[in-house]
């Protein structure tokens, strides 16, 4: 029969959102074994959808699919609900529901670790998907790259050696504490709504050899545009200086939908398809004169009245999810990653300093490694703000936090870790996509939660130093005032060692097996 069930943990958690997103609220009940292995999960998400659903259902669907992040749990029950209120409908961004769902998963992983007396990283590794695994919807997939990201992150960050050094450092100072955390991620690519997973691109070649790429869409970042140029250059075998990307316009190409996690992927594949059509038309000319330059081939094609324009349309393979007992395909691929972060916390003020972060992400076959790394860093810091210091204050004037609404909300150097290392997992071909690109923004934003859990680790070290027993549940996002109160130093003097009988576990947590907490 194995080990007996250690306990059942039940809590309620308010989840983080970036403006202008609505509030998320999650409830969970998790059953685990004595060694930290999770055997059952019951989770429910509530979303404040406003006066009309808008995109709430699609976001809650992504939350449903991501409810257990990268962990394999044999028995699960998941529920979602869009709550109708008198507030305006909100837009969704920054993970499209994944950031909230995966964050709740890491919170109950920490709760299991505390209840079983096992380190959080051990519980995470114990419950990760293995090589040949399947989702709760019985979709089989290969989790080798998930374990590869986890193991690579442990090696690149020198996790075990630095973990020992952090513990020794925390013994030297009462108020300066260091915290350490490693977090995995597993994001489904695309959307459950198949009509969203598509993109159209038009490629023109002028008679002097210049290539013009015109994508359809409404939200394509600079990194994706650079990748489009690189793909066109590679497929047509011309220097990248010959390739230009025009302004996004639906008057030239058909309209396209905005989608999470796979936006750059479908555009890249559409460009590849259009370029292959052009190359197929030019192939007879190239075969007749293999020594001819690109410009000479194009001019000859123009004289032979060969069409030098091609439209590419790509769609991600259909997903099949009937939400029933039958096997289904919820997504053709997954994005895997892991992040390890070390922080230094001043327990007296609640302020922290990001010492070092190591990120490892599986991006498939990287088209532009430099662009991918920049995307990962930028998204990570945006996610860091989501989990630590995204504080919204509205004034009478039409401003937020005293800043003009049009001002850029970009991350600052102050928020970036002092040492930021990004590693791309070695090339992992994707059977569904020829050039194997993978989106990285959403999973990178979620990995910013590693800072949150590193802060929590430092808070626990500070509480232990002054004799406060028990565990804590930090609010999300965790701001300096919350961290300072969690450290306990707003009530006692550092020189005093209170009687443990006079201090109980934080009000958010009860010693009762079936307890409720909220923040």
Short mmCIF file of C-alpha atoms in Angstrom, two decimals:
data_model
loop_
_atom_site.label_atom_id
_atom_site.label_comp_id
_atom_site.label_asym_id
_atom_site.label_seq_id
_atom_site.Cartn_x
_atom_site.Cartn_y
_atom_site.Cartn_z
CA UNK A 1 0.00 0.00 0.00
CA UNK A 2 2.97 2.32 0.42
CA UNK A 3 3.06 5.28 2.73
CA UNK A 4 -0.10 6.65 4.27
CA UNK A 5 -1.46 10.01 3.31
CA UNK A 6 0.27 12.60 5.45
CA UNK A 7 -2.38 15.33 5.35
CA UNK A 8 -4.87 17.29 3.35
CA UNK A 9 -4.15 21.00 2.97
CA UNK A 10 -6.92 23.41 2.03
CA UNK A 11 -6.51 27.15 1.46
CA UNK A 12 -7.78 30.13 -0.50
CA UNK A 13 -5.37 32.44 -2.34
CA UNK A 14 -5.75 35.78 -4.09
CA UNK A 15 -3.66 35.63 -7.26
CA UNK A 16 -1.64 38.44 -8.91
CA UNK A 17 -2.72 40.34 -12.01
CA UNK A 18 -1.09 43.06 -14.06
CA UNK A 19 -3.10 46.16 -14.84
CA UNK A 20 -5.64 46.41 -16.30
CA UNK A 21 -6.51 42.78 -15.57
CA UNK A 22 -9.25 41.75 -13.12
CA UNK A 23 -8.79 39.95 -9.86
CA UNK A 24 -8.20 36.19 -9.66
CA UNK A 25 -9.06 34.07 -6.67
CA UNK A 26 -8.04 30.44 -6.21
CA UNK A 27 -9.04 27.70 -3.76
CA UNK A 28 -7.18 24.44 -3.49
CA UNK A 29 -7.17 21.21 -1.53
CA UNK A 30 -4.16 18.92 -1.93
CA UNK A 31 -3.43 15.47 -0.56
CA UNK A 32 0.14 14.24 -0.16
CA UNK A 33 2.26 11.38 1.13
CA UNK A 34 4.75 11.61 3.99
CA UNK A 35 7.68 12.04 1.59
CA UNK A 36 6.07 14.96 -0.25
CA UNK A 37 4.63 13.10 -3.21
CA UNK A 38 1.29 14.66 -4.21
CA UNK A 39 -1.46 12.19 -5.01
CA UNK A 40 -4.61 14.35 -5.25
CA UNK A 41 -5.52 17.93 -6.12
CA UNK A 42 -8.81 19.82 -6.07
CA UNK A 43 -8.53 23.40 -7.35
CA UNK A 44 -11.02 26.12 -8.29
CA UNK A 45 -10.35 29.49 -9.94
CA UNK A 46 -12.66 32.51 -9.83
CA UNK A 47 -12.17 35.46 -12.15
CA UNK A 48 -13.79 38.88 -11.86
CA UNK A 49 -14.97 39.14 -15.47
CA UNK A 50 -16.87 42.39 -15.15
CA UNK A 51 -20.25 43.03 -16.77
CA UNK A 52 -19.51 40.84 -19.82
CA UNK A 53 -17.29 37.77 -20.35
CA UNK A 54 -15.05 39.26 -23.06
CA UNK A 55 -11.88 37.08 -23.00
CA UNK A 56 -12.48 35.62 -19.54
CA UNK A 57 -13.51 32.18 -20.77
CA UNK A 58 -10.39 31.76 -22.91
CA UNK A 59 -8.17 32.88 -20.05
CA UNK A 60 -9.87 30.55 -17.58
CA UNK A 61 -9.42 27.73 -20.08
CA UNK A 62 -5.67 28.39 -20.10
CA UNK A 63 -5.77 28.45 -16.28
CA UNK A 64 -7.55 25.11 -16.31
CA UNK A 65 -4.92 23.53 -18.55
CA UNK A 66 -2.06 25.00 -16.47
CA UNK A 67 -3.46 24.28 -13.02
CA UNK A 68 -0.67 21.90 -12.00
CA UNK A 69 2.17 23.57 -13.91
CA UNK A 70 4.95 21.00 -14.48
CA UNK A 71 3.82 18.44 -11.93
CA UNK A 72 2.36 14.99 -12.47
CA UNK A 73 -0.56 14.31 -10.15
CA UNK A 74 -2.57 11.11 -10.57
CA UNK A 75 -5.91 12.43 -9.27
CA UNK A 76 -7.08 15.96 -10.07
CA UNK A 77 -10.31 17.91 -10.14
CA UNK A 78 -10.32 21.42 -11.58
CA UNK A 79 -13.04 24.03 -11.79
CA UNK A 80 -13.17 27.59 -13.11
CA UNK A 81 -15.82 30.28 -12.88
CA UNK A 82 -16.14 33.72 -14.47
CA UNK A 83 -17.87 35.97 -11.94
CA UNK A 84 -20.21 38.64 -13.28
CA UNK A 85 -19.93 41.98 -11.48
CA UNK A 86 -20.85 45.62 -12.09
CA UNK A 87 -17.28 46.48 -13.13
CA UNK A 88 -16.08 47.10 -16.70
CA UNK A 89 -14.80 44.12 -18.66
CA UNK A 90 -11.03 43.80 -18.59
CA UNK A 91 -8.37 42.79 -21.06
CA UNK A 92 -5.87 40.02 -20.31
CA UNK A 93 -2.12 39.97 -20.83
CA UNK A 94 1.10 38.79 -19.18
CA UNK A 95 0.56 35.06 -19.41
CA UNK A 96 -3.09 34.92 -20.38
CA UNK A 97 -4.04 33.04 -17.21
CA UNK A 98 -0.91 30.91 -16.97
CA UNK A 99 0.86 33.29 -14.56
CA UNK A 100 -1.95 32.99 -12.02
CA UNK A 101 -2.61 29.26 -12.35
CA UNK A 102 1.05 28.21 -12.20
CA UNK A 103 1.65 30.56 -9.26
CA UNK A 104 -1.05 28.83 -7.23
CA UNK A 105 0.57 25.49 -8.08
CA UNK A 106 3.88 26.67 -6.61
CA UNK A 107 2.10 27.96 -3.52
CA UNK A 108 0.59 24.57 -2.72
CA UNK A 109 3.91 22.89 -3.47
CA UNK A 110 5.44 25.09 -0.74
CA UNK A 111 2.55 24.19 1.59
CA UNK A 112 3.19 20.47 1.05
CA UNK A 113 6.92 20.93 1.67
CA UNK A 114 6.23 22.70 4.94
CA UNK A 115 3.68 20.15 6.12
CA UNK A 116 5.94 17.18 5.31
CA UNK A 117 9.15 18.80 6.59
CA UNK A 118 10.84 18.42 3.19
CA UNK A 119 12.72 21.10 1.25
CA UNK A 120 10.60 22.75 -1.49
CA UNK A 121 13.09 21.91 -4.25
CA UNK A 122 12.91 18.23 -3.31
CA UNK A 123 9.10 18.24 -3.45
CA UNK A 124 9.21 19.98 -6.83
CA UNK A 125 11.67 17.49 -8.29
CA UNK A 126 9.79 14.54 -6.83
CA UNK A 127 6.53 15.56 -8.52
CA UNK A 128 7.87 16.67 -11.91
CA UNK A 129 6.65 14.94 -15.06
CA UNK A 130 9.03 12.18 -16.14
CA UNK A 131 10.22 11.25 -19.64
CA UNK A 132 7.03 9.60 -20.90
CA UNK A 133 4.11 11.20 -19.16
CA UNK A 134 0.60 12.41 -19.89
CA UNK A 135 -1.53 15.39 -19.02
CA UNK A 136 -4.73 15.14 -16.94
CA UNK A 137 -6.56 15.05 -20.29
CA UNK A 138 -4.65 11.85 -21.12
CA UNK A 139 -2.50 13.47 -23.80
CA UNK A 140 0.85 11.70 -23.98
CA UNK A 141 3.97 13.85 -24.31
CA UNK A 142 7.72 13.66 -23.84
CA UNK A 143 8.89 15.51 -20.72
CA UNK A 144 12.62 14.91 -21.36
CA UNK A 145 13.26 18.60 -22.02
CA UNK A 146 11.45 19.56 -18.81
CA UNK A 147 13.86 17.45 -16.78
CA UNK A 148 16.69 18.77 -18.96
CA UNK A 149 15.81 22.37 -18.06
CA UNK A 150 15.61 21.50 -14.35
CA UNK A 151 18.94 19.63 -14.28
CA UNK A 152 20.67 22.27 -16.41
CA UNK A 153 19.44 25.02 -14.11
CA UNK A 154 20.80 23.17 -11.07
CA UNK A 155 24.19 22.87 -12.75
CA UNK A 156 24.40 26.39 -14.19
CA UNK A 157 23.40 27.98 -10.89
CA UNK A 158 25.65 25.73 -8.75
CA UNK A 159 22.53 25.27 -6.68
CA UNK A 160 23.67 22.83 -4.03
CA UNK A 161 26.99 24.57 -3.32
CA UNK A 162 25.41 28.02 -3.13
CA UNK A 163 22.55 26.70 -1.01
CA UNK A 164 25.05 25.62 1.65
CA UNK A 165 26.82 28.99 1.40
CA UNK A 166 23.53 30.84 1.89
CA UNK A 167 22.76 28.90 5.06
CA UNK A 168 26.18 29.72 6.48
CA UNK A 169 25.79 33.38 5.53
CA UNK A 170 22.41 33.62 7.28
CA UNK A 171 24.03 32.54 10.55
CA UNK A 172 26.34 35.56 10.53
CA UNK A 173 23.80 38.41 10.40
CA UNK A 174 20.49 38.84 12.20
CA UNK A 175 18.77 41.25 9.79
CA UNK A 176 20.45 40.55 6.45
CA UNK A 177 19.15 37.27 5.14
CA UNK A 178 19.61 35.55 1.83
CA UNK A 179 16.96 33.42 0.17
CA UNK A 180 17.14 30.80 -2.54
CA UNK A 181 14.49 29.23 -4.80
CA UNK A 182 14.27 27.18 -8.00
CA UNK A 183 11.01 27.02 -9.99
CA UNK A 184 10.05 24.90 -13.05
CA UNK A 185 7.55 25.87 -15.76
CA UNK A 186 5.50 24.04 -18.38
CA UNK A 187 3.32 26.17 -20.65
CA UNK A 188 0.89 24.79 -23.29
CA UNK A 189 1.54 26.41 -26.69
CA UNK A 190 -1.38 28.10 -28.38
CA UNK A 191 -4.99 28.51 -27.38
CA UNK A 192 -7.80 26.06 -26.81
CA UNK A 193 -9.78 27.99 -29.46
CA UNK A 194 -8.40 26.67 -32.76
CA UNK A 195 -9.42 29.72 -34.79
CA UNK A 196 -6.92 31.83 -32.83
CA UNK A 197 -3.93 29.70 -33.77
CA UNK A 198 -3.29 31.10 -37.25
CA UNK A 199 -1.39 33.85 -39.05
CA UNK A 200 -1.09 35.22 -42.59
CA UNK A 201 1.94 36.79 -44.29
CA UNK A 202 2.49 38.22 -47.78
CA UNK A 203 6.00 38.12 -49.30
CA UNK A 204 6.90 40.22 -52.38
CA UNK A 205 10.13 40.02 -54.36
CA UNK A 206 10.86 43.03 -56.58
CA UNK A 207 12.62 42.62 -59.92
CA UNK A 208 15.85 44.05 -58.47
CA UNK A 209 15.94 41.33 -55.76
CA UNK A 210 14.60 43.13 -52.68
CA UNK A 211 12.26 41.10 -50.47
CA UNK A 212 9.31 42.72 -48.68
CA UNK A 213 7.49 40.83 -45.90
CA UNK A 214 4.05 42.09 -44.85
CA UNK A 215 2.54 40.31 -41.82
CA UNK A 216 -1.06 40.55 -40.67
CA UNK A 217 -1.74 41.14 -37.03
CA UNK A 218 -1.91 43.78 -34.36
CA UNK A 219 0.81 43.08 -31.81
CA UNK A 220 4.17 41.97 -33.21
CA UNK A 221 7.23 42.94 -31.19
CA UNK A 222 10.61 43.92 -32.57
CA UNK A 223 12.20 40.58 -31.77
CA UNK A 224 9.57 38.76 -33.82
CA UNK A 225 10.07 41.13 -36.76
CA UNK A 226 13.80 40.39 -36.65
CA UNK A 227 13.07 36.67 -36.70
CA UNK A 228 10.80 37.11 -39.73
CA UNK A 229 13.66 38.74 -41.61
CA UNK A 230 16.03 35.95 -40.63
CA UNK A 231 13.64 33.21 -41.73
CA UNK A 232 13.03 34.91 -45.09
CA UNK A 233 16.79 35.33 -45.56
CA UNK A 234 17.45 31.68 -44.74
CA UNK A 235 14.66 30.22 -46.85
CA UNK A 236 15.36 32.35 -49.95
CA UNK A 237 19.14 32.06 -49.47
CA UNK A 238 19.74 35.81 -49.72
CA UNK A 239 21.61 38.21 -47.39
CA UNK A 240 19.46 39.62 -44.64
CA UNK A 241 20.19 43.13 -45.96
CA UNK A 242 17.91 42.28 -48.90
CA UNK A 243 14.91 41.66 -46.62
CA UNK A 244 12.55 44.31 -45.27
CA UNK A 245 9.42 44.07 -43.11
CA UNK A 246 6.65 46.53 -43.89
CA UNK A 247 4.23 48.04 -41.43
CA UNK A 248 1.54 45.68 -40.21
CA UNK A 249 -1.54 46.27 -42.33
CA UNK A 250 -4.78 44.34 -42.76
CA UNK A 251 -5.36 46.18 -46.06
CA UNK A 252 -2.64 44.03 -47.65
CA UNK A 253 -3.06 40.74 -45.82
CA UNK A 254 -6.05 39.17 -44.14
CA UNK A 255 -6.79 39.96 -40.53
CA UNK A 256 -5.20 37.80 -37.87
CA UNK A 257 -6.06 37.22 -34.25
CA UNK A 258 -3.88 38.07 -31.31
CA UNK A 259 -2.89 34.97 -29.38
CA UNK A 260 -0.82 34.09 -26.32
CA UNK A 261 2.43 32.12 -26.24
CA UNK A 262 2.55 31.18 -29.92
CA UNK A 263 2.28 34.54 -31.70
CA UNK A 264 5.84 34.62 -33.02
CA UNK A 265 5.70 30.93 -33.90
CA UNK A 266 2.78 31.10 -36.33
CA UNK A 267 4.13 34.22 -38.06
CA UNK A 268 7.52 32.60 -38.54
CA UNK A 269 5.93 29.49 -39.99
CA UNK A 270 3.75 31.59 -42.32
CA UNK A 271 6.83 33.39 -43.66
CA UNK A 272 8.57 30.06 -44.15
CA UNK A 273 5.60 28.74 -46.14
CA UNK A 274 5.44 31.81 -48.40
CA UNK A 275 9.18 31.71 -49.07
CA UNK A 276 9.05 28.02 -49.94
CA UNK A 277 6.30 28.74 -52.49
CA UNK A 278 8.50 31.42 -54.11
CA UNK A 279 11.55 29.18 -54.08
CA UNK A 280 9.58 26.40 -55.74
CA UNK A 281 8.64 28.77 -58.58
CA UNK A 282 12.26 29.88 -58.98
CA UNK A 283 13.77 26.40 -58.81
CA UNK A 284 13.68 25.68 -62.61
CA UNK A 285 15.63 28.90 -63.26
CA UNK A 286 18.13 28.08 -60.52
CA UNK A 287 18.61 24.56 -61.97
CA UNK A 288 19.34 25.95 -65.46
CA UNK A 289 22.00 28.34 -64.17
CA UNK A 290 23.30 27.33 -60.71
CA UNK A 291 26.03 30.00 -60.83
CA UNK A 292 23.58 32.88 -61.31
CA UNK A 293 23.20 35.43 -58.53
CA UNK A 294 19.94 36.03 -56.70
CA UNK A 295 19.29 39.25 -58.63
CA UNK A 296 19.95 37.57 -61.98
CA UNK A 297 17.52 34.76 -61.15
CA UNK A 298 14.82 37.25 -60.15
CA UNK A 299 15.28 39.29 -63.34
CA UNK A 300 15.05 36.13 -65.45
CA UNK A 301 11.88 35.13 -63.59
CA UNK A 302 10.43 38.56 -64.27
CA UNK A 303 11.15 38.18 -68.02
CA UNK A 304 9.49 34.73 -67.96
CA UNK A 305 6.42 36.27 -66.24
CA UNK A 306 6.72 34.19 -63.07
CA UNK A 307 4.70 35.52 -60.12
CA UNK A 308 7.06 36.93 -57.50
CA UNK A 309 4.46 37.32 -54.75
CA UNK A 310 3.27 34.58 -52.40
CA UNK A 311 0.92 34.44 -49.44
CA UNK A 312 1.71 32.19 -46.51
CA UNK A 313 -0.90 31.01 -44.07
CA UNK A 314 -0.02 28.78 -41.14
CA UNK A 315 -2.17 27.25 -38.46
CA UNK A 316 -1.14 25.21 -35.46
CA UNK A 317 -2.47 21.62 -35.65
CA UNK A 318 -5.97 21.33 -34.29
CA UNK A 319 -6.43 20.62 -30.61
CA UNK A 320 -9.16 18.26 -29.50
CA UNK A 321 -10.57 18.78 -26.02
CA UNK A 322 -14.08 17.55 -25.36
CA UNK A 323 -13.59 17.80 -21.56
CA UNK A 324 -14.85 14.24 -21.30
CA UNK A 325 -13.29 10.91 -20.36
CA UNK A 326 -11.86 10.28 -23.83
CA UNK A 327 -8.27 11.02 -24.78
CA UNK A 328 -7.72 14.48 -26.27
CA UNK A 329 -4.98 16.76 -27.56
CA UNK A 330 -5.03 20.03 -25.65
CA UNK A 331 -1.92 21.46 -27.34
CA UNK A 332 0.58 20.25 -29.95
CA UNK A 333 3.58 21.30 -27.89
CA UNK A 334 4.78 22.62 -24.53
CA UNK A 335 7.36 25.23 -23.53
CA UNK A 336 9.59 24.09 -20.67
CA UNK A 337 11.82 26.17 -18.42
CA UNK A 338 13.34 26.61 -14.97
CA UNK A 339 14.74 29.54 -13.00
CA UNK A 340 16.92 29.76 -9.89
CA UNK A 341 17.12 33.06 -7.99
CA UNK A 342 19.06 34.31 -4.98
CA UNK A 343 18.02 37.47 -3.12
CA UNK A 344 19.31 39.43 -0.14
CA UNK A 345 16.62 40.71 2.21
CA UNK A 346 16.76 43.50 4.75
CA UNK A 347 14.30 42.23 7.37
CA UNK A 348 14.01 45.66 9.02
CA UNK A 349 12.77 47.50 5.93
CA UNK A 350 11.35 44.67 3.83
CA UNK A 351 13.45 45.70 0.84
CA UNK A 352 15.31 43.09 -1.14
CA UNK A 353 18.14 43.00 -3.65
CA UNK A 354 18.22 40.51 -6.53
CA UNK A 355 21.67 38.95 -6.34
CA UNK A 356 21.62 36.40 -9.13
CA UNK A 357 19.19 34.64 -11.45
CA UNK A 358 19.86 31.68 -13.72
CA UNK A 359 17.21 30.85 -16.33
CA UNK A 360 17.11 27.82 -18.62
CA UNK A 361 14.39 27.58 -21.30
CA UNK A 362 13.67 25.15 -24.10
CA UNK A 363 13.12 27.33 -27.20
CA UNK A 364 13.32 24.58 -29.78
CA UNK A 365 15.65 25.34 -32.68
CA UNK A 366 16.70 28.92 -31.96
CA UNK A 367 16.41 31.22 -34.97
CA UNK A 368 17.97 34.22 -33.23
CA UNK A 369 19.68 33.34 -29.97
CA UNK A 370 20.43 36.96 -29.03
CA UNK A 371 16.81 38.01 -29.60
CA UNK A 372 15.53 35.07 -27.57
CA UNK A 373 17.78 35.93 -24.65
CA UNK A 374 16.65 39.56 -24.69
CA UNK A 375 13.01 38.47 -24.79
CA UNK A 376 13.56 36.15 -21.84
CA UNK A 377 15.27 38.83 -19.75
CA UNK A 378 12.66 41.48 -20.48
CA UNK A 379 9.73 39.16 -19.79
CA UNK A 380 11.36 37.84 -16.60
CA UNK A 381 11.69 41.33 -15.14
CA UNK A 382 8.10 42.16 -16.09
CA UNK A 383 7.04 38.99 -14.28
CA UNK A 384 9.19 39.97 -11.31
CA UNK A 385 7.12 43.14 -10.99
CA UNK A 386 3.94 41.07 -11.19
CA UNK A 387 4.89 39.01 -8.12
CA UNK A 388 6.76 41.54 -5.98
CA UNK A 389 5.96 45.20 -6.49
CA UNK A 390 3.10 45.82 -8.89
CA UNK A 391 1.21 48.30 -6.70
CA UNK A 392 -1.62 50.26 -8.35
CA UNK A 393 -2.82 53.54 -6.85
CA UNK A 394 -5.38 55.68 -8.66
CA UNK A 395 -5.42 59.45 -8.21
CA UNK A 396 -8.18 61.97 -8.88
CA UNK A 397 -6.29 62.99 -11.99
CA UNK A 398 -6.16 60.45 -14.86
CA UNK A 399 -2.87 58.96 -13.69
CA UNK A 400 -1.67 55.79 -12.00
CA UNK A 401 1.08 55.85 -9.37
CA UNK A 402 1.65 59.51 -10.19
CA UNK A 403 2.81 58.70 -13.73
CA UNK A 404 1.20 59.69 -16.98
CA UNK A 405 -0.74 56.81 -18.61
CA UNK A 406 1.32 57.15 -21.77
CA UNK A 407 4.64 56.77 -19.97
CA UNK A 408 6.50 53.55 -20.66
CA UNK A 409 6.14 50.93 -17.93
CA UNK A 410 9.36 49.20 -18.91
CA UNK A 411 11.51 47.43 -16.33
CA UNK A 412 14.38 49.40 -14.84
CA UNK A 413 17.98 48.44 -14.15
CA UNK A 414 17.18 48.54 -10.44
CA UNK A 415 14.87 45.55 -10.82
CA UNK A 416 17.25 43.48 -12.90
CA UNK A 417 19.36 40.92 -10.99
CA UNK A 418 23.00 41.89 -10.47
CA UNK A 419 23.99 38.70 -12.27
CA UNK A 420 21.53 37.47 -14.90
CA UNK A 421 22.40 34.28 -16.79
CA UNK A 422 20.15 32.88 -19.52
CA UNK A 423 20.78 29.48 -21.08
CA UNK A 424 18.88 28.03 -24.03
CA UNK A 425 18.46 24.29 -23.90
CA UNK A 426 20.30 22.58 -26.79
CA UNK A 427 18.26 22.29 -29.98
CA UNK A 428 15.09 20.24 -29.55
CA UNK A 429 13.29 19.68 -32.90
CA UNK A 430 9.54 20.07 -32.94
CA UNK A 431 7.66 17.50 -35.08
CA UNK A 432 4.80 19.94 -35.65
CA UNK A 433 6.91 22.83 -36.98
CA UNK A 434 9.64 22.74 -39.57
CA UNK A 435 11.94 25.43 -38.16
CA UNK A 436 10.97 24.56 -34.56
CA UNK A 437 10.52 28.00 -32.99
CA UNK A 438 8.88 28.31 -29.59
CA UNK A 439 7.47 31.35 -27.84
CA UNK A 440 9.15 32.34 -24.57
CA UNK A 441 7.45 35.47 -23.23
CA UNK A 442 4.75 33.92 -21.03
CA UNK A 443 6.90 31.22 -19.47
CA UNK A 444 9.69 33.76 -18.81
CA UNK A 445 7.24 36.11 -17.09
CA UNK A 446 6.06 33.32 -14.80
CA UNK A 447 9.65 32.38 -13.91
CA UNK A 448 9.85 35.82 -12.27
CA UNK A 449 8.00 34.12 -9.40
CA UNK A 450 11.34 32.57 -8.42
CA UNK A 451 12.14 35.96 -6.86
CA UNK A 452 8.95 35.77 -4.79
CA UNK A 453 9.83 32.33 -3.41
CA UNK A 454 13.45 33.36 -2.78
CA UNK A 455 12.11 36.26 -0.70
CA UNK A 456 9.89 33.86 1.19
CA UNK A 457 12.90 31.64 1.89
CA UNK A 458 14.78 34.65 3.27
CA UNK A 459 11.78 35.64 5.42
CA UNK A 460 11.66 32.16 6.94
CA UNK A 461 15.37 32.42 7.75
CA UNK A 462 14.76 35.76 9.45
CA UNK A 463 11.86 34.42 11.51
CA UNK A 464 13.88 31.42 12.60
CA UNK A 465 16.72 33.68 13.72
CA UNK A 466 14.51 35.59 16.18
CA UNK A 467 12.66 32.53 17.42
CA UNK A 468 9.37 32.80 15.54
CA UNK A 469 8.02 29.32 14.77
CA UNK A 470 5.75 28.21 11.98
CA UNK A 471 5.45 29.17 8.35
CA UNK A 472 3.99 32.10 6.43
CA UNK A 473 1.85 32.92 3.41
CA UNK A 474 3.10 36.10 1.78
CA UNK A 475 0.58 38.23 -0.10
CA UNK A 476 0.89 38.21 -3.87
CA UNK A 477 2.42 40.53 -4.90
CA UNK A 478 4.77 40.71 -1.89
CA UNK A 479 5.58 44.37 -1.25
CA UNK A 480 8.13 45.66 1.30
CA UNK A 481 5.51 46.41 3.97
CA UNK A 482 4.17 42.86 3.76
CA UNK A 483 7.65 41.37 3.90
CA UNK A 484 8.59 43.49 6.91
CA UNK A 485 5.50 42.37 8.81
CA UNK A 486 6.11 38.73 7.89
CA UNK A 487 9.60 38.96 9.36
CA UNK A 488 8.06 39.79 12.73
CA UNK A 489 10.43 42.64 13.57
CA UNK A 490 7.65 45.23 13.71
CA UNK A 491 6.56 43.71 17.03
CA UNK A 492 9.71 42.67 18.84
CA UNK A 493 13.23 43.86 19.48
CA UNK A 494 16.08 41.97 17.87
CA UNK A 495 17.72 41.38 21.25
CA UNK A 496 14.65 39.69 22.68
CA UNK A 497 13.95 36.02 22.25
CA UNK A 498 10.21 35.52 22.81
CA UNK A 499 8.77 32.47 24.42
CA UNK A 500 7.64 30.18 21.63
CA UNK A 501 4.44 29.45 23.55
CA UNK A 502 3.43 33.11 23.13
CA UNK A 503 3.80 33.01 19.34
CA UNK A 504 1.62 31.02 16.99
CA UNK A 505 1.76 30.34 13.33
CA UNK A 506 0.89 33.31 11.14
CA UNK A 507 -2.84 34.09 11.02
CA UNK A 508 -3.01 32.96 7.42
CA UNK A 509 -2.30 29.34 8.40
CA UNK A 510 -3.89 27.13 10.98
CA UNK A 511 -2.49 23.99 12.53
CA UNK A 512 -5.81 22.29 11.78
CA UNK A 513 -5.55 19.72 9.01
CA UNK A 514 -8.47 21.25 7.07
CA UNK A 515 -7.76 24.95 7.44
CA UNK A 516 -8.68 27.98 5.44
CA UNK A 517 -6.58 31.06 4.87
CA UNK A 518 -6.80 34.09 2.64
CA UNK A 519 -4.85 37.19 1.81
#
